[in-house]
């Protein structure tokens, strides 16, 4: 039985928006496996058949991957389901499970979207709160940082640094910030304030840059202009009124690493207590680079506040290694947070089609991208390998996690020491209860206010969250389209 067109969606349109054609091909392979071995009983849609639908989100969410794997491997002979051990390999079964999860996510149908979240009340499991719009009228807000005087700095991906002062978005962006390459993932990214800002005034910015000196080749026939090579850059500078001055380079890659890929630039910031700056650089679409210690791509980096290399970095004595590397095997990490209880550094990372990860980042460790993944990536069949870290939790289908934050204030006491994860595709703010190195419970706090880029905690203990109107999927916009965004604040309600 087939669902009415458009009512429930079907496996045909189950591809999450914005995936590469490679991922599409792999999706197609496992769709065919499903048709060949499973659909005669389980059906192709949410209606199911002789056996229950396997695209049912409720069913999938209540089963672990391991439990599903076991059922498929051993079958349910008593109920009439054959064992697939020997028919499908272990890896084929893992991929089939990911296909089910991804498809189910895409079939869930259109999410409700609340365009004006101001004064909406959310009654979550442990805390009731009201959303308060701090400033609207931003375009793809990406990063956010608070100055000691209460002003809020927000980057916009199209290449602007904005100031929000006394709850008012200053009309003019900061003048004189670096020229940014904009397109697809590229643009201006994170902003951070030096821990000792009061004394030194340094502000850090990351952005995508077109290769300096690049000259586009003359147009040839009707061919579209080639995409210029670009790469992630980190600078610091100061604010003089509403002007950006005294720019210093903290990180700039050699010209050979600038590529015409428009994806996976990283690049979130965090400082540790000793004043080291951590920043991430994604794999720029080059999977193998993440395992290659001689390139800064697919790494989390640690530098002194002036960009110099700390002498206790893990690879400073490894011949040929990039000395700023702190950890490697990363696909596209875009969130950092320090656990207030253990002092450990947690990070989020985008997976390849499912397999989004939350990791604990430790000195010199390998997080496996290029060799292992919980997501779907043609050419990668392994989920684990000795010497490579497993994620603490992972998400299939993708929520596209970006900024993350631990809460240690006193405005929402029952959230203390929880980890908050902003999800773009997942359009959500998610709360994770953490015990030592484990996530013991999770809750989606909201899912109706659009793409959620990052969350930070202000000095008064309130969450500030960046939202952006939905893109991709049923909006008809490209996933990377520019849409309006805003800063909201979560006000506790008793
Ligand atoms: C001949 C019919 C048949 C085929 C073919 C079949 N199944 Fe099943 N399957 C069943 C039935 C019937 C059940 C329900 C068992 C029950 O209710 O206890 C089931 C249960 C399951 C469950 C457990 C669901 C749950 O509630 O935990 C999974 C997972 C599953 N099947 C996966 C598959 C996959 C994947 C394939 C193809 C590789 C497949 N099945 C092929 C008949 C089939």
mmCIF file of N, CA and C in Angstrom, residues 171-260:
data_model
loop_
_atom_site.group_PDB
_atom_site.id
_atom_site.type_symbol
_atom_site.label_atom_id
_atom_site.label_comp_id
_atom_site.label_asym_id
_atom_site.label_seq_id
_atom_site.Cartn_x
_atom_site.Cartn_y
_atom_site.Cartn_z
ATOM 1 N N UNK A 171 22.751 49.926 13.417
ATOM 2 C CA UNK A 171 22.402 49.817 12.005
ATOM 3 C C UNK A 171 23.630 49.492 11.151
ATOM 4 N N UNK A 172 24.758 50.158 11.483
ATOM 5 C CA UNK A 172 25.943 49.970 10.649
ATOM 6 C C UNK A 172 26.788 48.812 11.172
ATOM 7 N N UNK A 173 27.185 47.880 10.272
ATOM 8 C CA UNK A 173 28.136 46.860 10.703
ATOM 9 C C UNK A 173 29.471 47.509 11.047
ATOM 10 N N UNK A 174 30.309 46.786 11.776
ATOM 11 C CA UNK A 174 31.652 47.265 12.097
ATOM 12 C C UNK A 174 32.407 47.471 10.774
ATOM 13 N N UNK A 175 33.022 48.640 10.614
ATOM 14 C CA UNK A 175 33.735 48.946 9.370
ATOM 15 C C UNK A 175 35.143 48.364 9.422
ATOM 16 N N UNK A 176 35.661 47.981 8.256
ATOM 17 C CA UNK A 176 37.071 47.617 8.170
ATOM 18 C C UNK A 176 37.391 46.186 8.562
ATOM 19 N N UNK A 177 36.366 45.336 8.735
ATOM 20 C CA UNK A 177 36.659 43.922 9.004
ATOM 21 C C UNK A 177 37.198 43.292 7.717
ATOM 22 N N UNK A 178 37.899 42.139 7.834
ATOM 23 C CA UNK A 178 38.505 41.536 6.654
ATOM 24 C C UNK A 178 37.485 41.211 5.569
ATOM 25 N N UNK A 179 37.963 41.235 4.321
ATOM 26 C CA UNK A 179 37.113 40.854 3.190
ATOM 27 C C UNK A 179 36.939 39.345 3.201
ATOM 28 N N UNK A 180 35.694 38.932 3.056
ATOM 29 C CA UNK A 180 35.329 37.541 3.265
ATOM 30 C C UNK A 180 34.855 36.917 1.964
ATOM 31 N N UNK A 181 35.232 35.674 1.727
ATOM 32 C CA UNK A 181 34.662 34.938 0.593
ATOM 33 C C UNK A 181 33.299 34.407 1.035
ATOM 34 N N UNK A 182 32.249 34.692 0.256
ATOM 35 C CA UNK A 182 30.898 34.250 0.609
ATOM 36 C C UNK A 182 30.389 33.296 -0.459
ATOM 37 N N UNK A 183 29.791 32.214 -0.077
ATOM 38 C CA UNK A 183 29.220 31.252 -1.018
ATOM 39 C C UNK A 183 29.188 29.886 -0.382
ATOM 40 N N UNK A 184 28.078 29.185 -0.545
ATOM 41 C CA UNK A 184 27.876 27.884 0.090
ATOM 42 C C UNK A 184 28.177 27.991 1.596
ATOM 43 N N UNK A 185 29.087 27.169 2.150
ATOM 44 C CA UNK A 185 29.402 27.299 3.584
ATOM 45 C C UNK A 185 30.255 28.527 3.883
ATOM 46 N N UNK A 186 30.869 29.097 2.875
ATOM 47 C CA UNK A 186 31.889 30.129 3.096
ATOM 48 C C UNK A 186 31.288 31.443 3.552
ATOM 49 N N UNK A 187 32.037 32.148 4.399
ATOM 50 C CA UNK A 187 31.592 33.448 4.862
ATOM 51 C C UNK A 187 32.349 33.834 6.105
ATOM 52 N N UNK A 188 31.753 34.733 6.900
ATOM 53 C CA UNK A 188 32.350 35.034 8.188
ATOM 54 C C UNK A 188 31.796 34.046 9.211
ATOM 55 N N UNK A 189 32.666 33.561 10.097
ATOM 56 C CA UNK A 189 32.259 32.515 11.018
ATOM 57 C C UNK A 189 32.213 33.013 12.458
ATOM 58 N N UNK A 190 33.172 32.560 13.258
ATOM 59 C CA UNK A 190 33.008 32.799 14.701
ATOM 60 C C UNK A 190 33.665 34.104 15.151
ATOM 61 N N UNK A 191 33.250 34.548 16.310
ATOM 62 C CA UNK A 191 33.858 35.697 16.969
ATOM 63 C C UNK A 191 34.074 35.313 18.431
ATOM 64 N N UNK A 192 35.218 35.705 18.993
ATOM 65 C CA UNK A 192 35.492 35.428 20.407
ATOM 66 C C UNK A 192 36.210 36.626 20.996
ATOM 67 N N UNK A 193 36.013 36.809 22.286
ATOM 68 C CA UNK A 193 36.635 37.918 22.994
ATOM 69 C C UNK A 193 37.743 37.330 23.863
ATOM 70 N N UNK A 194 38.908 37.939 23.829
ATOM 71 C CA UNK A 194 40.048 37.460 24.629
ATOM 72 C C UNK A 194 39.648 37.396 26.110
ATOM 73 N N UNK A 195 40.072 36.331 26.828
ATOM 74 C CA UNK A 195 39.713 36.231 28.254
ATOM 75 C C UNK A 195 40.175 37.447 29.051
ATOM 76 N N UNK A 196 41.228 38.103 28.584
ATOM 77 C CA UNK A 196 41.753 39.278 29.272
ATOM 78 C C UNK A 196 41.427 40.550 28.467
ATOM 79 N N UNK A 197 40.226 40.552 27.873
ATOM 80 C CA UNK A 197 39.822 41.648 26.981
ATOM 81 C C UNK A 197 39.913 43.026 27.635
ATOM 82 N N UNK A 198 39.531 43.095 28.900
ATOM 83 C CA UNK A 198 39.537 44.398 29.581
ATOM 84 C C UNK A 198 40.910 45.055 29.529
ATOM 85 N N UNK A 199 41.931 44.204 29.571
ATOM 86 C CA UNK A 199 43.294 44.731 29.560
ATOM 87 C C UNK A 199 43.810 44.955 28.133
ATOM 88 N N UNK A 200 43.490 43.996 27.208
ATOM 89 C CA UNK A 200 44.153 44.066 25.895
ATOM 90 C C UNK A 200 43.226 44.358 24.705
ATOM 91 N N UNK A 201 41.920 44.218 24.854
ATOM 92 C CA UNK A 201 40.988 44.605 23.790
ATOM 93 C C UNK A 201 40.936 43.690 22.573
ATOM 94 N N UNK A 202 41.578 42.529 22.634
ATOM 95 C CA UNK A 202 41.603 41.678 21.440
ATOM 96 C C UNK A 202 40.279 40.952 21.196
ATOM 97 N N UNK A 203 39.877 40.943 19.924
ATOM 98 C CA UNK A 203 38.704 40.204 19.471
ATOM 99 C C UNK A 203 39.156 39.299 18.322
ATOM 100 N N UNK A 204 38.701 38.053 18.337
ATOM 101 C CA UNK A 204 39.120 37.074 17.324
ATOM 102 C C UNK A 204 37.997 36.821 16.339
ATOM 103 N N UNK A 205 38.366 36.699 15.061
ATOM 104 C CA UNK A 205 37.389 36.438 13.993
ATOM 105 C C UNK A 205 37.900 35.300 13.117
ATOM 106 N N UNK A 206 37.003 34.435 12.667
ATOM 107 C CA UNK A 206 37.381 33.453 11.656
ATOM 108 C C UNK A 206 36.488 33.638 10.440
ATOM 109 N N UNK A 207 37.037 33.348 9.275
ATOM 110 C CA UNK A 207 36.277 33.578 8.039
ATOM 111 C C UNK A 207 36.922 32.812 6.890
ATOM 112 N N UNK A 208 36.177 32.713 5.794
ATOM 113 C CA UNK A 208 36.714 32.102 4.581
ATOM 114 C C UNK A 208 37.312 33.206 3.716
ATOM 115 N N UNK A 209 38.485 32.910 3.174
ATOM 116 C CA UNK A 209 39.208 33.907 2.384
ATOM 117 C C UNK A 209 39.493 33.348 0.991
ATOM 118 N N UNK A 210 39.308 34.168 -0.040
ATOM 119 C CA UNK A 210 39.749 33.804 -1.387
ATOM 120 C C UNK A 210 41.274 33.867 -1.409
ATOM 121 N N UNK A 211 41.902 32.918 -2.080
ATOM 122 C CA UNK A 211 43.362 32.885 -2.168
ATOM 123 C C UNK A 211 43.903 34.268 -2.526
ATOM 124 N N UNK A 212 44.761 34.839 -1.643
ATOM 125 C CA UNK A 212 45.288 36.182 -1.939
ATOM 126 C C UNK A 212 45.981 36.199 -3.307
ATOM 127 N N UNK A 213 45.680 37.210 -4.104
ATOM 128 C CA UNK A 213 46.308 37.342 -5.418
ATOM 129 C C UNK A 213 45.658 36.507 -6.499
ATOM 130 N N UNK A 214 44.584 35.781 -6.152
ATOM 131 C CA UNK A 214 43.942 34.925 -7.159
ATOM 132 C C UNK A 214 43.362 35.773 -8.288
ATOM 133 N N UNK A 215 43.641 35.381 -9.523
ATOM 134 C CA UNK A 215 43.070 36.047 -10.687
ATOM 135 C C UNK A 215 42.220 35.027 -11.432
ATOM 136 N N UNK A 216 40.942 35.333 -11.585
ATOM 137 C CA UNK A 216 40.048 34.404 -12.283
ATOM 138 C C UNK A 216 40.493 34.247 -13.727
ATOM 139 N N UNK A 217 40.480 33.022 -14.287
ATOM 140 C CA UNK A 217 40.847 32.832 -15.682
ATOM 141 C C UNK A 217 39.826 33.515 -16.589
ATOM 142 N N UNK A 218 40.240 33.910 -17.805
ATOM 143 C CA UNK A 218 39.280 34.557 -18.707
ATOM 144 C C UNK A 218 38.122 33.599 -18.997
ATOM 145 N N UNK A 219 36.909 34.129 -19.173
ATOM 146 C CA UNK A 219 35.752 33.263 -19.400
ATOM 147 C C UNK A 219 35.947 32.404 -20.652
ATOM 148 N N UNK A 220 35.541 31.126 -20.548
ATOM 149 C CA UNK A 220 35.667 30.266 -21.724
ATOM 150 C C UNK A 220 34.271 29.799 -22.124
ATOM 151 N N UNK A 221 33.804 30.325 -23.262
ATOM 152 C CA UNK A 221 32.496 29.962 -23.798
ATOM 153 C C UNK A 221 31.391 30.219 -22.787
ATOM 154 N N UNK A 222 30.499 29.235 -22.668
ATOM 155 C CA UNK A 222 29.358 29.390 -21.779
ATOM 156 C C UNK A 222 29.633 28.805 -20.400
ATOM 157 N N UNK A 223 30.854 28.244 -20.224
ATOM 158 C CA UNK A 223 31.166 27.581 -18.954
ATOM 159 C C UNK A 223 31.032 28.582 -17.812
ATOM 160 N N UNK A 224 30.421 28.150 -16.685
ATOM 161 C CA UNK A 224 30.317 29.062 -15.546
ATOM 162 C C UNK A 224 31.711 29.380 -15.000
ATOM 163 N N UNK A 225 31.839 30.565 -14.423
ATOM 164 C CA UNK A 225 33.139 30.960 -13.860
ATOM 165 C C UNK A 225 33.544 29.943 -12.791
ATOM 166 N N UNK A 226 34.818 29.550 -12.754
ATOM 167 C CA UNK A 226 35.243 28.579 -11.744
ATOM 168 C C UNK A 226 35.139 29.179 -10.341
ATOM 169 N N UNK A 227 34.950 28.289 -9.364
ATOM 170 C CA UNK A 227 34.888 28.743 -7.968
ATOM 171 C C UNK A 227 36.307 29.045 -7.512
ATOM 172 N N UNK A 228 36.574 30.253 -7.024
ATOM 173 C CA UNK A 228 37.947 30.570 -6.611
ATOM 174 C C UNK A 228 38.374 29.726 -5.408
ATOM 175 N N UNK A 229 39.673 29.430 -5.311
ATOM 176 C CA UNK A 229 40.159 28.692 -4.150
ATOM 177 C C UNK A 229 40.006 29.517 -2.872
ATOM 178 N N UNK A 230 39.656 28.851 -1.790
ATOM 179 C CA UNK A 230 39.464 29.566 -0.525
ATOM 180 C C UNK A 230 39.876 28.689 0.646
ATOM 181 N N UNK A 231 40.010 29.320 1.809
ATOM 182 C CA UNK A 231 40.439 28.596 3.000
ATOM 183 C C UNK A 231 40.056 29.391 4.249
ATOM 184 N N UNK A 232 39.994 28.674 5.378
ATOM 185 C CA UNK A 232 39.689 29.302 6.665
ATOM 186 C C UNK A 232 40.869 30.152 7.151
ATOM 187 N N UNK A 233 40.574 31.331 7.651
ATOM 188 C CA UNK A 233 41.605 32.209 8.225
ATOM 189 C C UNK A 233 41.146 32.636 9.623
ATOM 190 N N UNK A 234 42.110 32.806 10.527
ATOM 191 C CA UNK A 234 41.800 33.337 11.864
ATOM 192 C C UNK A 234 42.629 34.601 12.079
ATOM 193 N N UNK A 235 41.966 35.684 12.496
ATOM 194 C CA UNK A 235 42.689 36.924 12.807
ATOM 195 C C UNK A 235 42.237 37.423 14.171
ATOM 196 N N UNK A 236 43.013 38.385 14.695
ATOM 197 C CA UNK A 236 42.489 39.150 15.819
ATOM 198 C C UNK A 236 42.652 40.628 15.504
ATOM 199 N N UNK A 237 41.834 41.448 16.160
ATOM 200 C CA UNK A 237 41.886 42.892 15.945
ATOM 201 C C UNK A 237 41.174 43.564 17.108
ATOM 202 N N UNK A 238 41.016 44.869 16.982
ATOM 203 C CA UNK A 238 40.382 45.610 18.075
ATOM 204 C C UNK A 238 39.266 46.497 17.544
ATOM 205 N N UNK A 239 38.380 46.875 18.432
ATOM 206 C CA UNK A 239 37.318 47.805 18.070
ATOM 207 C C UNK A 239 37.729 49.203 18.479
ATOM 208 N N UNK A 240 37.668 50.115 17.502
ATOM 209 C CA UNK A 240 37.875 51.526 17.808
ATOM 210 C C UNK A 240 36.559 52.204 17.426
ATOM 211 N N UNK A 241 35.699 52.436 18.397
ATOM 212 C CA UNK A 241 34.335 52.881 18.087
ATOM 213 C C UNK A 241 33.638 51.778 17.320
ATOM 214 N N UNK A 242 33.194 52.101 16.078
ATOM 215 C CA UNK A 242 32.576 51.038 15.290
ATOM 216 C C UNK A 242 33.507 50.626 14.137
ATOM 217 N N UNK A 243 34.797 50.736 14.386
ATOM 218 C CA UNK A 243 35.770 50.370 13.368
ATOM 219 C C UNK A 243 36.694 49.249 13.854
ATOM 220 N N UNK A 244 37.014 48.328 12.959
ATOM 221 C CA UNK A 244 37.919 47.215 13.234
ATOM 222 C C UNK A 244 39.339 47.658 12.876
ATOM 223 N N UNK A 245 40.258 47.585 13.842
ATOM 224 C CA UNK A 245 41.616 48.076 13.596
ATOM 225 C C UNK A 245 42.652 47.072 14.102
ATOM 226 N N UNK A 246 43.896 47.311 13.746
ATOM 227 C CA UNK A 246 45.060 46.542 14.248
ATOM 228 C C UNK A 246 44.981 45.037 13.972
ATOM 229 N N UNK A 247 44.518 44.675 12.772
ATOM 230 C CA UNK A 247 44.389 43.249 12.444
ATOM 231 C C UNK A 247 45.726 42.527 12.518
ATOM 232 N N UNK A 248 45.742 41.375 13.201
ATOM 233 C CA UNK A 248 46.915 40.481 13.210
ATOM 234 C C UNK A 248 46.465 39.088 12.794
ATOM 235 N N UNK A 249 47.310 38.414 12.006
ATOM 236 C CA UNK A 249 46.965 37.059 11.584
ATOM 237 C C UNK A 249 47.309 36.067 12.680
ATOM 238 N N UNK A 250 46.343 35.207 13.009
ATOM 239 C CA UNK A 250 46.570 34.135 13.980
ATOM 240 C C UNK A 250 46.805 32.820 13.248
ATOM 241 N N UNK A 251 46.051 32.582 12.192
ATOM 242 C CA UNK A 251 46.262 31.381 11.379
ATOM 243 C C UNK A 251 45.935 31.669 9.917
ATOM 244 N N UNK A 252 46.872 31.357 9.030
ATOM 245 C CA UNK A 252 46.602 31.425 7.593
ATOM 246 C C UNK A 252 47.376 30.278 6.952
ATOM 247 N N UNK A 253 46.683 29.437 6.171
ATOM 248 C CA UNK A 253 47.293 28.246 5.582
ATOM 249 C C UNK A 253 48.149 28.614 4.372
ATOM 250 N N UNK A 254 49.111 27.738 4.019
ATOM 251 C CA UNK A 254 49.875 27.977 2.790
ATOM 252 C C UNK A 254 48.955 27.954 1.564
ATOM 253 N N UNK A 255 49.312 28.715 0.506
ATOM 254 C CA UNK A 255 48.432 28.855 -0.672
ATOM 255 C C UNK A 255 47.997 27.516 -1.268
ATOM 256 N N UNK A 256 48.846 26.499 -1.203
ATOM 257 C CA UNK A 256 48.519 25.214 -1.832
ATOM 258 C C UNK A 256 47.296 24.563 -1.196
ATOM 259 N N UNK A 257 46.935 24.986 0.033
ATOM 260 C CA UNK A 257 45.792 24.355 0.705
ATOM 261 C C UNK A 257 44.466 25.037 0.396
ATOM 262 N N UNK A 258 44.518 26.160 -0.336
ATOM 263 C CA UNK A 258 43.272 26.808 -0.737
ATOM 264 C C UNK A 258 42.673 25.967 -1.859
ATOM 265 N N UNK A 259 41.386 25.571 -1.687
ATOM 266 C CA UNK A 259 40.762 24.746 -2.719
ATOM 267 C C UNK A 259 39.429 25.363 -3.122
ATOM 268 N N UNK A 260 38.928 24.924 -4.284
ATOM 269 C CA UNK A 260 37.659 25.474 -4.756
ATOM 270 C C UNK A 260 36.464 24.773 -4.105
#
